[in-house]
Steps between C-alpha positions, in 0.01 A plus 500: 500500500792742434571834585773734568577618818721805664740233711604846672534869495740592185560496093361317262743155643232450775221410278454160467280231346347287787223237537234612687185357631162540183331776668064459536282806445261587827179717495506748240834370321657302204733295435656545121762381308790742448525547104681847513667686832576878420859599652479888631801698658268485829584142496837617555428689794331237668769245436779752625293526821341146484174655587374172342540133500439443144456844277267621227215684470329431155470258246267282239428172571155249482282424807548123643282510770218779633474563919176503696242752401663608177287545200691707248765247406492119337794254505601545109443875469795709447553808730794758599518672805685768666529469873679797644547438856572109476751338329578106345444500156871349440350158505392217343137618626359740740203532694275860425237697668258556248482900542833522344423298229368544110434276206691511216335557146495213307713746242770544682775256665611428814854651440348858372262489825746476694722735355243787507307461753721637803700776259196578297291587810785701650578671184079588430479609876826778437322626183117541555521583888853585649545747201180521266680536166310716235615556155803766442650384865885455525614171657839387641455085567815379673603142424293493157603227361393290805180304588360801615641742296390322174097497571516826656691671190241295307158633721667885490517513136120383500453756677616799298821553706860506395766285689857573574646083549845497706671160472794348676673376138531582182376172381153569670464811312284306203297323732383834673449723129291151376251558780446852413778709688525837374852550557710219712813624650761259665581624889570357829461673815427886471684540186154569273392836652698714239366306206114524678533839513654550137199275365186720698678848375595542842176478632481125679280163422164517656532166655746297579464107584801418697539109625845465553584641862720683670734598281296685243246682736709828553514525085119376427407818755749749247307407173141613632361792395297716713222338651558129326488156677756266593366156506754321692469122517823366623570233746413525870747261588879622455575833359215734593510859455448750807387824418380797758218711371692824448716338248215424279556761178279722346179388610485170344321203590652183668299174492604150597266298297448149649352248306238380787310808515427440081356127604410512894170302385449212280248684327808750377727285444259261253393839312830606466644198403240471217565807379861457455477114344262649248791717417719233444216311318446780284883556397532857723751369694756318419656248804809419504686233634883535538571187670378163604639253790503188648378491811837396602700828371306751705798583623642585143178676410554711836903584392338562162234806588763665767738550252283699267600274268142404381227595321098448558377225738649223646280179566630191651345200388434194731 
């Protein structure tokens, strides 16, 4: 089979498309078919530091073959998964444990499993745990017309709350408003605060949902109001934020939210996987998919999302 692998530390040149051995599933694995591979700006982390051989944490795909002692799966049936910790799902086919896997509703396709099931997760996890929202609550969601940013603008207006979109270009302005933004302003770096501040009557967001790193984690902190949450989700890997505790303002709260500790057990992760492909199913949330890939052009799909020039979720498709 095929898959792309990180030929060495670097930018998106050193991905390549390789034959590699079929994998076989052991004790409490399977083997499936790669329909749908999600592409995530961790990916690009791990292939700057080649902290994998081939990268790739999620994807859609049907099972080919079931290990030793599992019960849950069939060859045939058609399952996502999401496996955090591990990597390979650029491939022709990949080889699962079965705790990080769920089946897919025969409603919905491989591509929109795929697409949600990382992104949806991390976006549910920001807005019913990391920062409860309740109805009235003022949002700032950085990067909102995004994979992310698009399901969580989507679950926060559910939810009674108002959302505040910044974009990197004016051409993603439309995308942001159709998923419910409030108000979508166009800003890199720190240059939103003003405008924030204008919007809230001077009073700050209640939460804001900051992904993108570094350089907007000084800002995100100036928009709070007394005693609201920053939910910061940006990469570990490159530009981290340091912060000592007396430089925390007015009393707000700080919380990293990590996607694990919303799925550390297959029990969690099926429930809340359920829950948010019945939202798809029932037309709550709308998934969508800004580009699709060869295989062969993950390197073009990695130049793509670190420009900021795209929109929604990127799949490659074996």
């Amino acid at each position: 089979m095929k898959a792309t692998v990180i030929s060495r530390a670097g930018g998106p040149e050193v991905l390549e498309l390789r034959e590699r051995p079929a994998p076989r599933p052991g004790p409490g694995e399977i083997l499936v078919d790669v329909r749908a591979a999600g592409v995530n700006f961790f990916d690009v982390g791990i292939r700057r530091e080649r902290l994998a051989e081939v990268p790739g944490m999620e994807g859609a795909g049907a099972v080919v073959e079931t290990g030793e002692g599992v019960r849950e799966f069939a060859p045939g049936d058609r399952v996502a998964w999401l496996t955090i910790d591990t990597h390979g799902s650029y491939a022709q086919q990949v080889v699962l444990p079965v705790d990080r896997v769920v089946a897919v509703p025969d409603a919905l396709d491989e591509e929109t499993a795929a697409a949600v099931l990382l992104q949806g997760l991390t976006a549910h996890h920001h807005c019913t745990v990391c920062h409860p929202v309740r109805p009235g609550d003022l949002t700032l969601v950085h990067a909102a017309a995004g994979g992310v940013g698009l399901l969580l603008t989507q679950m926060i207006k559910a939810r009674g709350g108002t959302v505040i979109g910044l974009v990197s270009r004016p051409e993603k302005v439309e995308v942001a408003r159709a998923a419910g933004a409030d108000h979508v302003l166009v800003s890199t770096g720190d240059a939103f605060v003003d405008r924030v501040r204008e919007l809230t009557g001077g009073e700050g967001v209640h939460a804001v949902f900051d992904g993108a790193g570094g350089p907007t984690f000084s800002a995100s902190l100036e928009v709070l109001r007394p005693h609201g949450t920053m939910v910061f989700y940006g990469p570990l890997i490159g530009d981290v934020p340091t912060l000592a505790v007396n430089e925390i303002p007015r009393s707000i709260r700080l919380t990293y939210g990590t996607l694990p500790d919303h799925i550390s057990t297959r029990e969690e992760l099926t429930a809340h996987a359920t829950e948010l492909f019945a939202m798809v199913e029932k037309g709550e949330l709308a998934v969508r998919i800004g580009g699709r890939y060869p295989l062969a052009e993950a390197a073009r799909a990695h130049a793509d999302i670190e420009s900021r020039r795209t929109t929604g979720k990127l799949l490659l498709i074996p």
